[in-house]
PDB file of C-alpha atoms in Angstrom:
ATOM      1  CA  MET A   1     -32.213  19.061  34.904  1.00 56.00           C
ATOM      2  CA  ARG A   2     -30.564  15.900  35.906  1.00 57.00           C
ATOM      3  CA  ASN A   3     -32.331  14.070  33.318  1.00 58.00           C
ATOM      4  CA  ILE A   4     -31.479  16.562  30.668  1.00 61.00           C
ATOM      5  CA  LYS A   5     -27.965  16.196  31.493  1.00 52.00           C
ATOM      6  CA  LEU A   6     -28.065  12.149  31.349  1.00 48.00           C
ATOM      7  CA  ASN A   7     -29.833  12.448  27.997  1.00 50.00           C
ATOM      8  CA  PHE A   8     -26.816  14.736  26.665  1.00 49.00           C
ATOM      9  CA  LEU A   9     -24.469  12.493  27.910  1.00 48.00           C
ATOM     10  CA  LEU A  10     -25.997   9.527  26.244  1.00 47.00           C
ATOM     11  CA  LEU A  11     -26.256  11.400  23.193  1.00 47.00           C
ATOM     12  CA  LEU A  12     -22.700  12.227  23.328  1.00 48.00           C
ATOM     13  CA  LEU A  13     -21.780   8.991  23.983  1.00 50.00           C
ATOM     14  CA  THR A  14     -23.555   7.662  20.815  1.00 50.00           C
ATOM     15  CA  VAL A  15     -22.266   9.947  18.849  1.00 48.00           C
ATOM     16  CA  LEU A  16     -18.626   9.168  19.731  1.00 46.00           C
ATOM     17  CA  THR A  17     -19.283   5.665  19.300  1.00 46.00           C
ATOM     18  CA  LEU A  18     -20.897   5.895  15.880  1.00 43.00           C
ATOM     19  CA  SER A  19     -18.125   8.324  14.798  1.00 42.00           C
ATOM     20  CA  CYS A  20     -15.599   5.638  15.683  1.00 42.00           C
ATOM     21  CA  SER A  21     -17.252   2.731  14.427  1.00 39.00           C
ATOM     22  CA  LYS A  22     -17.779   4.585  10.826  1.00 38.00           C
ATOM     23  CA  GLU A  23     -14.096   5.421  10.855  1.00 41.00           C
ATOM     24  CA  ASP A  24     -13.212   1.779  11.512  1.00 46.00           C
ATOM     25  CA  ASN A  25     -15.695   0.702   8.796  1.00 45.00           C
ATOM     26  CA  ASN A  26     -13.702   2.533   6.320  1.00 58.00           C
ATOM     27  CA  ASP A  27     -10.963  -0.062   5.984  1.00 73.00           C
ATOM     28  CA  VAL A  28     -11.382  -2.230   2.927  1.00 71.00           C
ATOM     29  CA  CYS A  29      -9.397  -5.532   3.599  1.00 89.00           C
ATOM     30  CA  LEU A  30      -9.781  -7.582   0.624  1.00 91.00           C
ATOM     31  CA  GLU A  31      -7.983 -10.998  -0.008  1.00 94.00           C
ATOM     32  CA  THR A  32      -4.367 -10.740  -0.683  1.00 96.00           C
ATOM     33  CA  ASN A  33      -3.668  -9.922  -4.416  1.00 96.00           C
ATOM     34  CA  VAL A  34      -1.330  -8.142  -6.348  1.00 97.00           C
ATOM     35  CA  SER A  35      -1.647  -7.368 -10.269  1.00 97.00           C
ATOM     36  CA  MET A  36      -0.636  -4.910 -12.689  1.00 96.00           C
ATOM     37  CA  VAL A  37       0.014  -4.347 -16.226  1.00 96.00           C
ATOM     38  CA  ILE A  38       3.663  -3.811 -17.296  1.00 91.00           C
ATOM     39  CA  ASN A  39       4.364  -2.749 -20.807  1.00 92.00           C
ATOM     40  CA  GLY A  40       1.290  -4.350 -21.900  1.00 96.00           C
ATOM     41  CA  GLU A  41       1.391  -7.493 -20.088  1.00 94.00           C
ATOM     42  CA  LEU A  42      -0.483  -8.524 -17.215  1.00 95.00           C
ATOM     43  CA  GLN A  43       1.522  -9.810 -14.201  1.00 93.00           C
ATOM     44  CA  THR A  44       0.791 -10.999 -10.988  1.00 94.00           C
ATOM     45  CA  PHE A  45       3.014 -10.838  -7.900  1.00 95.00           C
ATOM     46  CA  GLN A  46       3.115 -12.217  -4.445  1.00 95.00           C
ATOM     47  CA  THR A  47       3.442 -10.200  -1.181  1.00 96.00           C
ATOM     48  CA  THR A  48       6.899 -11.405   0.201  1.00 94.00           C
ATOM     49  CA  GLY A  49       6.903  -9.199   3.506  1.00 94.00           C
ATOM     50  CA  ARG A  50       5.987  -6.095   5.412  1.00 96.00           C
ATOM     51  CA  GLY A  51       7.238  -4.198   8.227  1.00 96.00           C
ATOM     52  CA  ILE A  52       7.160  -0.926  10.207  1.00 96.00           C
ATOM     53  CA  ASP A  53      10.176   1.507  11.011  1.00 95.00           C
ATOM     54  CA  LEU A  54       9.917   4.274  13.732  1.00 94.00           C
ATOM     55  CA  ASN A  55      10.950   7.346  12.343  1.00 93.00           C
ATOM     56  CA  GLN A  56      13.173   9.890  14.309  1.00 92.00           C
ATOM     57  CA  ASP A  57      10.302  12.375  14.423  1.00 92.00           C
ATOM     58  CA  GLY A  58       8.235   9.602  16.273  1.00 90.00           C
ATOM     59  CA  GLY A  59       6.221   8.587  12.956  1.00 93.00           C
ATOM     60  CA  TYR A  60       6.138   5.272  11.417  1.00 97.00           C
ATOM     61  CA  THR A  61       7.056   3.832   7.940  1.00 97.00           C
ATOM     62  CA  LEU A  62       5.426   1.259   6.109  1.00 98.00           C
ATOM     63  CA  ARG A  63       7.434  -1.117   3.786  1.00 98.00           C
ATOM     64  CA  ILE A  64       5.666  -3.724   1.501  1.00 98.00           C
ATOM     65  CA  TRP A  65       7.870  -6.322  -0.487  1.00 97.00           C
ATOM     66  CA  LEU A  66       6.372  -8.036  -3.738  1.00 96.00           C
ATOM     67  CA  SER A  67       8.152 -10.557  -5.754  1.00 94.00           C
ATOM     68  CA  ARG A  68       7.558 -12.386  -8.865  1.00 89.00           C
ATOM     69  CA  GLY A  69       9.916 -15.046 -10.821  1.00 71.00           C
ATOM     70  CA  SER A  70      10.039 -18.143  -8.410  1.00 61.00           C
ATOM     71  CA  SER A  71       8.747 -20.094 -11.322  1.00 65.00           C
ATOM     72  CA  ASN A  72      11.175 -18.705 -13.964  1.00 69.00           C
ATOM     73  CA  PRO A  73      14.736 -17.763 -12.916  1.00 66.00           C
ATOM     74  CA  SER A  74      15.744 -15.939 -16.273  1.00 69.00           C
ATOM     75  CA  LEU A  75      13.033 -13.413 -15.062  1.00 79.00           C
ATOM     76  CA  GLU A  76      12.937 -12.023 -11.869  1.00 87.00           C
ATOM     77  CA  GLN A  77      10.804  -8.830 -10.654  1.00 89.00           C
ATOM     78  CA  SER A  78      10.643  -7.408  -7.061  1.00 92.00           C
ATOM     79  CA  ILE A  79       8.947  -4.002  -5.900  1.00 93.00           C
ATOM     80  CA  LEU A  80       9.514  -2.305  -2.663  1.00 95.00           C
ATOM     81  CA  ILE A  81       6.619   0.469  -1.842  1.00 96.00           C
ATOM     82  CA  VAL A  82       7.486   2.758   1.129  1.00 96.00           C
ATOM     83  CA  LEU A  83       5.081   4.920   2.712  1.00 96.00           C
ATOM     84  CA  PRO A  84       3.915   6.594   6.271  1.00 97.00           C
ATOM     85  CA  TYR A  85       2.197   4.155   8.337  1.00 97.00           C
ATOM     86  CA  GLN A  86      -1.409   4.572   8.043  1.00 96.00           C
ATOM     87  CA  LYS A  87      -1.731   7.677   5.717  1.00 97.00           C
ATOM     88  CA  ARG A  88      -4.280   7.322   3.146  1.00 97.00           C
ATOM     89  CA  GLY A  89      -5.147   9.373  -0.207  1.00 97.00           C
ATOM     90  CA  ASP A  90      -3.586  10.254  -3.480  1.00 96.00           C
ATOM     91  CA  ASN A  91       0.043  10.311  -4.403  1.00 94.00           C
ATOM     92  CA  VAL A  92       0.979   9.485  -0.471  1.00 94.00           C
ATOM     93  CA  LEU A  93       4.085   6.804  -1.669  1.00 93.00           C
ATOM     94  CA  ASP A  94       7.276   8.007  -0.724  1.00 91.00           C
ATOM     95  CA  ASN A  95       9.213   5.368  -2.869  1.00 90.00           C
ATOM     96  CA  PHE A  96       8.104   2.815  -5.543  1.00 91.00           C
ATOM     97  CA  MET A  97      11.069   0.677  -6.214  1.00 89.00           C
ATOM     98  CA  TYR A  98      10.943  -1.958  -9.338  1.00 86.00           C
ATOM     99  CA  ASN A  99      13.949  -3.987 -10.036  1.00 86.00           C
ATOM    100  CA  GLN A 100      14.050  -6.466 -12.646  1.00 85.00           C
ATOM    101  CA  TYR A 101      16.776  -9.336 -13.768  1.00 84.00           C
ATOM    102  CA  SER A 102      16.254 -10.807 -17.252  1.00 79.00           C
ATOM    103  CA  ILE A 103      18.700 -13.162 -18.688  1.00 75.00           C
ATOM    104  CA  GLY A 104      21.666 -11.103 -17.576  1.00 74.00           C
ATOM    105  CA  THR A 105      20.208  -7.614 -17.649  1.00 76.00           C
ATOM    106  CA  THR A 106      19.316  -5.749 -14.525  1.00 79.00           C
ATOM    107  CA  PHE A 107      17.197  -2.915 -14.306  1.00 76.00           C
ATOM    108  CA  ASN A 108      16.627  -1.132 -11.069  1.00 76.00           C
ATOM    109  CA  GLY A 109      14.330   2.002 -10.916  1.00 73.00           C
ATOM    110  CA  ASP A 110      12.577   4.297  -8.708  1.00 73.00           C
ATOM    111  CA  PHE A 111       9.221   5.289  -9.849  1.00 68.00           C
ATOM    112  CA  SER A 112       9.334   8.315  -7.286  1.00 57.00           C
ATOM    113  CA  ASN A 113      11.936   9.838  -9.726  1.00 59.00           C
ATOM    114  CA  GLY A 114       9.451   9.209 -12.676  1.00 65.00           C
ATOM    115  CA  THR A 115       6.055   9.401 -12.985  1.00 84.00           C
ATOM    116  CA  ILE A 116       3.366   7.481 -10.564  1.00 89.00           C
ATOM    117  CA  GLU A 117      -0.166   7.966  -9.486  1.00 93.00           C
ATOM    118  CA  SER A 118      -1.451   6.243  -6.787  1.00 95.00           C
ATOM    119  CA  LYS A 119      -4.147   5.949  -4.282  1.00 97.00           C
ATOM    120  CA  VAL A 120      -4.083   4.678  -1.003  1.00 97.00           C
ATOM    121  CA  ILE A 121      -7.523   3.484   0.364  1.00 97.00           C
ATOM    122  CA  THR A 122      -6.540   1.439   3.390  1.00 97.00           C
ATOM    123  CA  ASN A 123      -3.565   1.534   5.430  1.00 97.00           C
ATOM    124  CA  SER A 124      -4.224  -0.189   8.768  1.00 96.00           C
ATOM    125  CA  ASN A 125      -2.754  -2.513  11.395  1.00 95.00           C
ATOM    126  CA  THR A 126      -4.372  -5.482   9.450  1.00 96.00           C
ATOM    127  CA  CYS A 127      -4.478  -4.660   5.787  1.00 97.00           C
ATOM    128  CA  PHE A 128      -3.206  -2.520   3.018  1.00 97.00           C
ATOM    129  CA  TYR A 129      -4.987  -1.488  -0.297  1.00 97.00           C
ATOM    130  CA  ALA A 130      -4.123   0.672  -3.137  1.00 97.00           C
ATOM    131  CA  THR A 131      -3.946   1.119  -6.851  1.00 97.00           C
ATOM    132  CA  PHE A 132      -1.248   2.755  -8.970  1.00 96.00           C
ATOM    133  CA  SER A 133       0.025   3.522 -12.316  1.00 95.00           C
ATOM    134  CA  GLY A 134       3.462   5.080 -13.432  1.00 91.00           C
ATOM    135  CA  THR A 135       6.229   5.384 -16.144  1.00 88.00           C
ATOM    136  CA  PHE A 136       9.955   5.252 -15.460  1.00 81.00           C
ATOM    137  CA  ASN A 137      12.728   5.453 -18.133  1.00 76.00           C
ATOM    138  CA  ASP A 138      16.310   5.267 -17.340  1.00 73.00           C
ATOM    139  CA  GLY A 139      17.551   6.067 -20.659  1.00 74.00           C
ATOM    140  CA  ASN A 140      17.698   2.529 -22.037  1.00 79.00           C
ATOM    141  CA  GLN A 141      14.456   0.814 -21.056  1.00 81.00           C
ATOM    142  CA  GLU A 142      11.199   2.146 -20.171  1.00 84.00           C
ATOM    143  CA  PHE A 143       8.499   0.552 -17.913  1.00 86.00           C
ATOM    144  CA  VAL A 144       4.925   1.530 -18.125  1.00 91.00           C
ATOM    145  CA  ILE A 145       2.729   0.256 -15.106  1.00 92.00           C
ATOM    146  CA  THR A 146      -1.186   0.505 -15.242  1.00 96.00           C
ATOM    147  CA  ASP A 147      -3.741  -0.888 -13.682  1.00 98.00           C
ATOM    148  CA  GLY A 148      -2.011  -1.682 -10.547  1.00 97.00           C
ATOM    149  CA  LYS A 149      -3.683  -3.016  -7.665  1.00 97.00           C
ATOM    150  CA  LEU A 150      -2.254  -4.231  -4.518  1.00 97.00           C
ATOM    151  CA  SER A 151      -4.720  -5.619  -1.793  1.00 97.00           C
ATOM    152  CA  TYR A 152      -2.774  -7.210   1.343  1.00 97.00           C
ATOM    153  CA  GLN A 153      -4.309  -8.773   4.355  1.00 96.00           C
ATOM    154  CA  TYR A 154      -1.722  -9.005   6.943  1.00 96.00           C
ATOM    155  CA  GLU A 155      -1.149 -12.674   8.367  1.00 92.00           C
ATOM    156  CA  THR A 156      -1.018 -11.087  11.857  1.00 93.00           C
ATOM    157  CA  PRO A 157      -1.918  -7.381  12.789  1.00 93.00           C
ATOM    158  CA  PHE A 158       0.715  -5.152  13.441  1.00 89.00           C
TER     159      PHE A 158
END
């Protein structure tokens, strides 16, 4: 009887270990790279920061900042992505803010008020990986983002 209990405990421990290992291996940590097609033009961005906020309900919110334009001061672009920390799946973004300054004209848009489709594949303490596309129109300008990919390997884990 003792051998049966011992075998059962070993089997249970093995199953738990394998299930935890499998869950950890779901994270796809790719080299940091941000690219998207905006109004038909392929553009690359740099990751400029990330942070986690503690919510009143005890949960956490992840913020990721992206920018483009350091080599061209007449065209500057920035993006802020906000979503629950560690949440994965389709359309889990809370905010997707796109800002552009181009030769005296400023555009500030929130794609969460427009149409955005996203898939968050990895959202861990070491990296983030998502794909996205969307459309935003403020009445004067329209921005269409397709083929958006954001992979971000954090410099240090959270």
